[in-house]
Amino acid sequence: MKLPRKPWHGVMVATPLPFRADLSIDLDAYAAHCAWLVGQGCDGVVPNGSLGEYQVLTADERAQVVETAVAAVGGDRVMPGVSAYGSAEARRWAEHARESGCASVMLLPPNAYRADERAVRAHFAEVAQEGLPVVAYNNPHDTKVDLTPELIAALHADGHIQAVKEFSGDVRRAYSIAELAPGLDLLAGADDVLLELAVAGAKGWVAGYPNALPAAGVELYRAAVGGDLIRARQLYRELHPLLRWDSRPEFVQAIKLSMDLAGRHGGPCRPPRGPLLPEQEATVRAATGKALAEGLN
């Protein structure tokens, strides 16, 4: 008998927010985008992640974003980011996710300072008390706190995480994690290492560029995890000029621009993020135009 899909399996799209000209959130447009992604074959959405600019949202806005996503696609398809500077605040966001009907949450380590292992384990323990499955998010480039394979294994042994979104870029870690925590699910956390991590056994992809090109992204993921490496390599090669933007500081602006070019609502970012530099914009426009011309949408 086939077991049901775990809430973090498959293509889980980290969603950006559509801002109006006055930089208020267009929640109706956001709901429509979440529903459209699922309609295009994506498995779920991840609101209030880095791509969703959660750091510049008010508490009310952050809550509304989660509630809007749940109303649009159902809580079993919504895995909100609950990261915060303090463990108590992160736990409150996990509580809100549970009360809103979400099936899982994604959590960064504490990142207001360079936390040690003791602090990291205490942080995840606090949030796990809310009872929702926790997907750890390892992004040592931005947080300066590295969830090494050994620390990930410890968090899993503690019973505090069920999966990890791996964004270090070091694909060798996939094999160490599998050896040290064989019951833990690995999720590809950066678009430009998807194929390598899929081959290494990833059970999901917390994706960025499917916001603009969902059908191509879903096909790439399915081919990669399904063992159709000829098709996967072809798509990966064609999409990689865009996918690599997901690992750059300007990833939000780049993905939103590609969404605009693909006929979706990307739009502006809130400060301090500003527009792409002219040469960056030209590069994204050219790569997006080429992908669309080749039918990768």
PDB file of C-alpha atoms in Angstrom, residues 137-274:
ATOM      1  CA  TYR A 137      16.479  25.165   6.962  1.00  0.00           C
ATOM      2  CA  ASN A 138      20.253  25.256   6.631  1.00  0.00           C
ATOM      3  CA  ASN A 139      21.499  28.488   5.054  1.00  0.00           C
ATOM      4  CA  PRO A 140      24.943  29.140   6.536  1.00  0.00           C
ATOM      5  CA  HIS A 141      25.708  31.821   3.936  1.00  0.00           C
ATOM      6  CA  ASP A 142      23.097  34.212   5.317  1.00  0.00           C
ATOM      7  CA  THR A 143      22.614  33.060   8.912  1.00  0.00           C
ATOM      8  CA  LYS A 144      26.299  32.354   9.682  1.00  0.00           C
ATOM      9  CA  VAL A 145      25.068  29.322  11.644  1.00  0.00           C
ATOM     10  CA  ASP A 146      25.887  26.069   9.881  1.00  0.00           C
ATOM     11  CA  LEU A 147      23.696  23.034  10.455  1.00  0.00           C
ATOM     12  CA  THR A 148      26.427  20.520   9.741  1.00  0.00           C
ATOM     13  CA  PRO A 149      25.454  16.910   8.998  1.00  0.00           C
ATOM     14  CA  GLU A 150      26.432  16.013  12.551  1.00  0.00           C
ATOM     15  CA  LEU A 151      24.213  18.734  14.031  1.00  0.00           C
ATOM     16  CA  ILE A 152      21.339  17.841  11.711  1.00  0.00           C
ATOM     17  CA  ALA A 153      21.647  14.234  12.864  1.00  0.00           C
ATOM     18  CA  ALA A 154      21.576  15.372  16.492  1.00  0.00           C
ATOM     19  CA  LEU A 155      18.419  17.447  15.904  1.00  0.00           C
ATOM     20  CA  HIS A 156      16.797  14.446  14.247  1.00  0.00           C
ATOM     21  CA  ALA A 157      17.852  12.134  17.084  1.00  0.00           C
ATOM     22  CA  ASP A 158      16.361  14.647  19.523  1.00  0.00           C
ATOM     23  CA  GLY A 159      13.058  14.174  17.692  1.00  0.00           C
ATOM     24  CA  HIS A 160      12.848  17.845  16.759  1.00  0.00           C
ATOM     25  CA  ILE A 161      13.123  17.737  12.942  1.00  0.00           C
ATOM     26  CA  GLN A 162      11.826  15.396  10.252  1.00  0.00           C
ATOM     27  CA  ALA A 163      13.568  16.902   7.210  1.00  0.00           C
ATOM     28  CA  VAL A 164      16.150  19.494   6.219  1.00  0.00           C
ATOM     29  CA  LYS A 165      16.171  22.063   3.445  1.00  0.00           C
ATOM     30  CA  GLU A 166      19.847  21.997   2.494  1.00  0.00           C
ATOM     31  CA  PHE A 167      21.100  25.310   1.070  1.00  0.00           C
ATOM     32  CA  SER A 168      24.814  25.047   1.803  1.00  0.00           C
ATOM     33  CA  GLY A 169      25.559  24.203  -1.839  1.00  0.00           C
ATOM     34  CA  ASP A 170      27.810  21.344  -0.767  1.00  0.00           C
ATOM     35  CA  VAL A 171      26.101  18.365  -2.375  1.00  0.00           C
ATOM     36  CA  ARG A 172      28.508  15.972  -0.651  1.00  0.00           C
ATOM     37  CA  ARG A 173      26.594  16.611   2.553  1.00  0.00           C
ATOM     38  CA  ALA A 174      23.633  14.666   1.194  1.00  0.00           C
ATOM     39  CA  TYR A 175      25.540  11.435   1.650  1.00  0.00           C
ATOM     40  CA  SER A 176      26.803  12.297   5.119  1.00  0.00           C
ATOM     41  CA  ILE A 177      23.277  13.223   6.225  1.00  0.00           C
ATOM     42  CA  ALA A 178      21.919   9.940   4.847  1.00  0.00           C
ATOM     43  CA  GLU A 179      24.549   7.991   6.774  1.00  0.00           C
ATOM     44  CA  LEU A 180      24.162   9.885  10.053  1.00  0.00           C
ATOM     45  CA  ALA A 181      20.365  10.320  10.003  1.00  0.00           C
ATOM     46  CA  PRO A 182      18.926   7.636   7.701  1.00  0.00           C
ATOM     47  CA  GLY A 183      15.323   8.422   8.674  1.00  0.00           C
ATOM     48  CA  LEU A 184      15.601  12.115   7.832  1.00  0.00           C
ATOM     49  CA  ASP A 185      14.257  13.519   4.552  1.00  0.00           C
ATOM     50  CA  LEU A 186      16.591  15.667   2.467  1.00  0.00           C
ATOM     51  CA  LEU A 187      15.074  18.580   0.525  1.00  0.00           C
ATOM     52  CA  ALA A 188      16.911  20.463  -2.208  1.00  0.00           C
ATOM     53  CA  GLY A 189      17.143  24.007  -0.922  1.00  0.00           C
ATOM     54  CA  ALA A 190      18.813  25.785  -3.836  1.00  0.00           C
ATOM     55  CA  ASP A 191      17.543  25.623  -7.406  1.00  0.00           C
ATOM     56  CA  ASP A 192      21.006  25.307  -8.921  1.00  0.00           C
ATOM     57  CA  VAL A 193      21.880  22.051  -7.121  1.00  0.00           C
ATOM     58  CA  LEU A 194      18.524  20.370  -7.628  1.00  0.00           C
ATOM     59  CA  LEU A 195      19.718  17.657  -9.987  1.00  0.00           C
ATOM     60  CA  GLU A 196      22.706  16.721  -7.843  1.00  0.00           C
ATOM     61  CA  LEU A 197      20.583  16.464  -4.681  1.00  0.00           C
ATOM     62  CA  ALA A 198      17.789  14.608  -6.468  1.00  0.00           C
ATOM     63  CA  VAL A 199      20.286  11.993  -7.602  1.00  0.00           C
ATOM     64  CA  ALA A 200      21.524  11.838  -4.000  1.00  0.00           C
ATOM     65  CA  GLY A 201      18.040  10.971  -2.771  1.00  0.00           C
ATOM     66  CA  ALA A 202      16.202  14.236  -2.086  1.00  0.00           C
ATOM     67  CA  LYS A 203      12.512  13.767  -1.304  1.00  0.00           C
ATOM     68  CA  GLY A 204      11.516  17.316  -2.182  1.00  0.00           C
ATOM     69  CA  TRP A 205      12.542  20.691  -3.521  1.00  0.00           C
ATOM     70  CA  VAL A 206      11.882  24.014  -1.807  1.00  0.00           C
ATOM     71  CA  ALA A 207      11.870  25.818  -5.106  1.00  0.00           C
ATOM     72  CA  GLY A 208      12.183  29.392  -6.320  1.00  0.00           C
ATOM     73  CA  TYR A 209      12.045  29.543 -10.095  1.00  0.00           C
ATOM     74  CA  PRO A 210       8.859  27.493 -10.507  1.00  0.00           C
ATOM     75  CA  ASN A 211       7.123  30.733  -9.500  1.00  0.00           C
ATOM     76  CA  ALA A 212       7.818  31.850 -13.063  1.00  0.00           C
ATOM     77  CA  LEU A 213       8.211  28.514 -14.885  1.00  0.00           C
ATOM     78  CA  PRO A 214       6.198  25.934 -12.925  1.00  0.00           C
ATOM     79  CA  ALA A 215       5.556  23.342 -15.625  1.00  0.00           C
ATOM     80  CA  ALA A 216       9.244  23.154 -16.556  1.00  0.00           C
ATOM     81  CA  GLY A 217      10.246  23.041 -12.896  1.00  0.00           C
ATOM     82  CA  VAL A 218       7.843  20.222 -12.090  1.00  0.00           C
ATOM     83  CA  GLU A 219       8.965  18.255 -15.147  1.00  0.00           C
ATOM     84  CA  LEU A 220      12.612  18.725 -14.158  1.00  0.00           C
ATOM     85  CA  TYR A 221      11.974  17.549 -10.604  1.00  0.00           C
ATOM     86  CA  ARG A 222       9.904  14.527 -11.647  1.00  0.00           C
ATOM     87  CA  ALA A 223      12.497  13.489 -14.227  1.00  0.00           C
ATOM     88  CA  ALA A 224      15.360  13.895 -11.735  1.00  0.00           C
ATOM     89  CA  VAL A 225      13.822  11.906  -8.876  1.00  0.00           C
ATOM     90  CA  GLY A 226      12.277   9.400 -11.283  1.00  0.00           C
ATOM     91  CA  GLY A 227      15.622   8.458 -12.813  1.00  0.00           C
ATOM     92  CA  ASP A 228      15.032   9.921 -16.281  1.00  0.00           C
ATOM     93  CA  LEU A 229      18.443  11.552 -16.279  1.00  0.00           C
ATOM     94  CA  ILE A 230      18.536  12.191 -20.021  1.00  0.00           C
ATOM     95  CA  ARG A 231      15.496  14.471 -19.819  1.00  0.00           C
ATOM     96  CA  ALA A 232      16.535  15.864 -16.442  1.00  0.00           C
ATOM     97  CA  ARG A 233      19.993  16.858 -17.683  1.00  0.00           C
ATOM     98  CA  GLN A 234      18.499  18.497 -20.770  1.00  0.00           C
ATOM     99  CA  LEU A 235      16.057  20.588 -18.760  1.00  0.00           C
ATOM    100  CA  TYR A 236      18.633  21.373 -16.094  1.00  0.00           C
ATOM    101  CA  ARG A 237      21.107  22.640 -18.674  1.00  0.00           C
ATOM    102  CA  GLU A 238      18.447  24.806 -20.328  1.00  0.00           C
ATOM    103  CA  LEU A 239      17.146  26.236 -17.047  1.00  0.00           C
ATOM    104  CA  HIS A 240      20.420  26.625 -15.153  1.00  0.00           C
ATOM    105  CA  PRO A 241      21.139  30.208 -16.334  1.00  0.00           C
ATOM    106  CA  LEU A 242      18.018  31.129 -14.346  1.00  0.00           C
ATOM    107  CA  LEU A 243      18.237  28.572 -11.551  1.00  0.00           C
ATOM    108  CA  ARG A 244      21.640  29.858 -10.436  1.00  0.00           C
ATOM    109  CA  TRP A 245      20.051  33.191  -9.498  1.00  0.00           C
ATOM    110  CA  ASP A 246      18.403  31.394  -6.569  1.00  0.00           C
ATOM    111  CA  SER A 247      21.807  31.271  -4.848  1.00  0.00           C
ATOM    112  CA  ARG A 248      22.588  34.966  -5.325  1.00  0.00           C
ATOM    113  CA  PRO A 249      21.702  37.850  -2.998  1.00  0.00           C
ATOM    114  CA  GLU A 250      19.414  39.316  -5.701  1.00  0.00           C
ATOM    115  CA  PHE A 251      17.348  36.132  -6.023  1.00  0.00           C
ATOM    116  CA  VAL A 252      14.074  37.793  -4.992  1.00  0.00           C
ATOM    117  CA  GLN A 253      14.387  40.550  -7.591  1.00  0.00           C
ATOM    118  CA  ALA A 254      15.471  38.093 -10.296  1.00  0.00           C
ATOM    119  CA  ILE A 255      12.606  35.664  -9.710  1.00  0.00           C
ATOM    120  CA  LYS A 256      10.062  38.485  -9.549  1.00  0.00           C
ATOM    121  CA  LEU A 257      11.353  39.912 -12.827  1.00  0.00           C
ATOM    122  CA  SER A 258      11.087  36.493 -14.485  1.00  0.00           C
ATOM    123  CA  MET A 259       7.528  36.226 -13.170  1.00  0.00           C
ATOM    124  CA  ASP A 260       6.675  39.565 -14.771  1.00  0.00           C
ATOM    125  CA  LEU A 261       8.178  38.447 -18.070  1.00  0.00           C
ATOM    126  CA  ALA A 262       6.225  35.175 -17.903  1.00  0.00           C
ATOM    127  CA  GLY A 263       2.954  37.051 -17.413  1.00  0.00           C
ATOM    128  CA  ARG A 264       2.687  36.598 -13.653  1.00  0.00           C
ATOM    129  CA  HIS A 265       2.663  39.290 -10.950  1.00  0.00           C
ATOM    130  CA  GLY A 266       6.228  39.652  -9.721  1.00  0.00           C
ATOM    131  CA  GLY A 267       6.494  43.353  -9.101  1.00  0.00           C
ATOM    132  CA  PRO A 268       8.694  45.319  -6.720  1.00  0.00           C
ATOM    133  CA  CYS A 269      10.363  44.382  -3.454  1.00  0.00           C
ATOM    134  CA  ARG A 270      10.200  46.220  -0.174  1.00  0.00           C
ATOM    135  CA  PRO A 271      13.286  48.164   0.948  1.00  0.00           C
ATOM    136  CA  PRO A 272      16.066  47.652   1.587  1.00  0.00           C
ATOM    137  CA  ARG A 273      15.904  45.475  -1.538  1.00  0.00           C
ATOM    138  CA  GLY A 274      16.076  47.638  -4.637  1.00  0.00           C
TER     139      GLY A 274
END
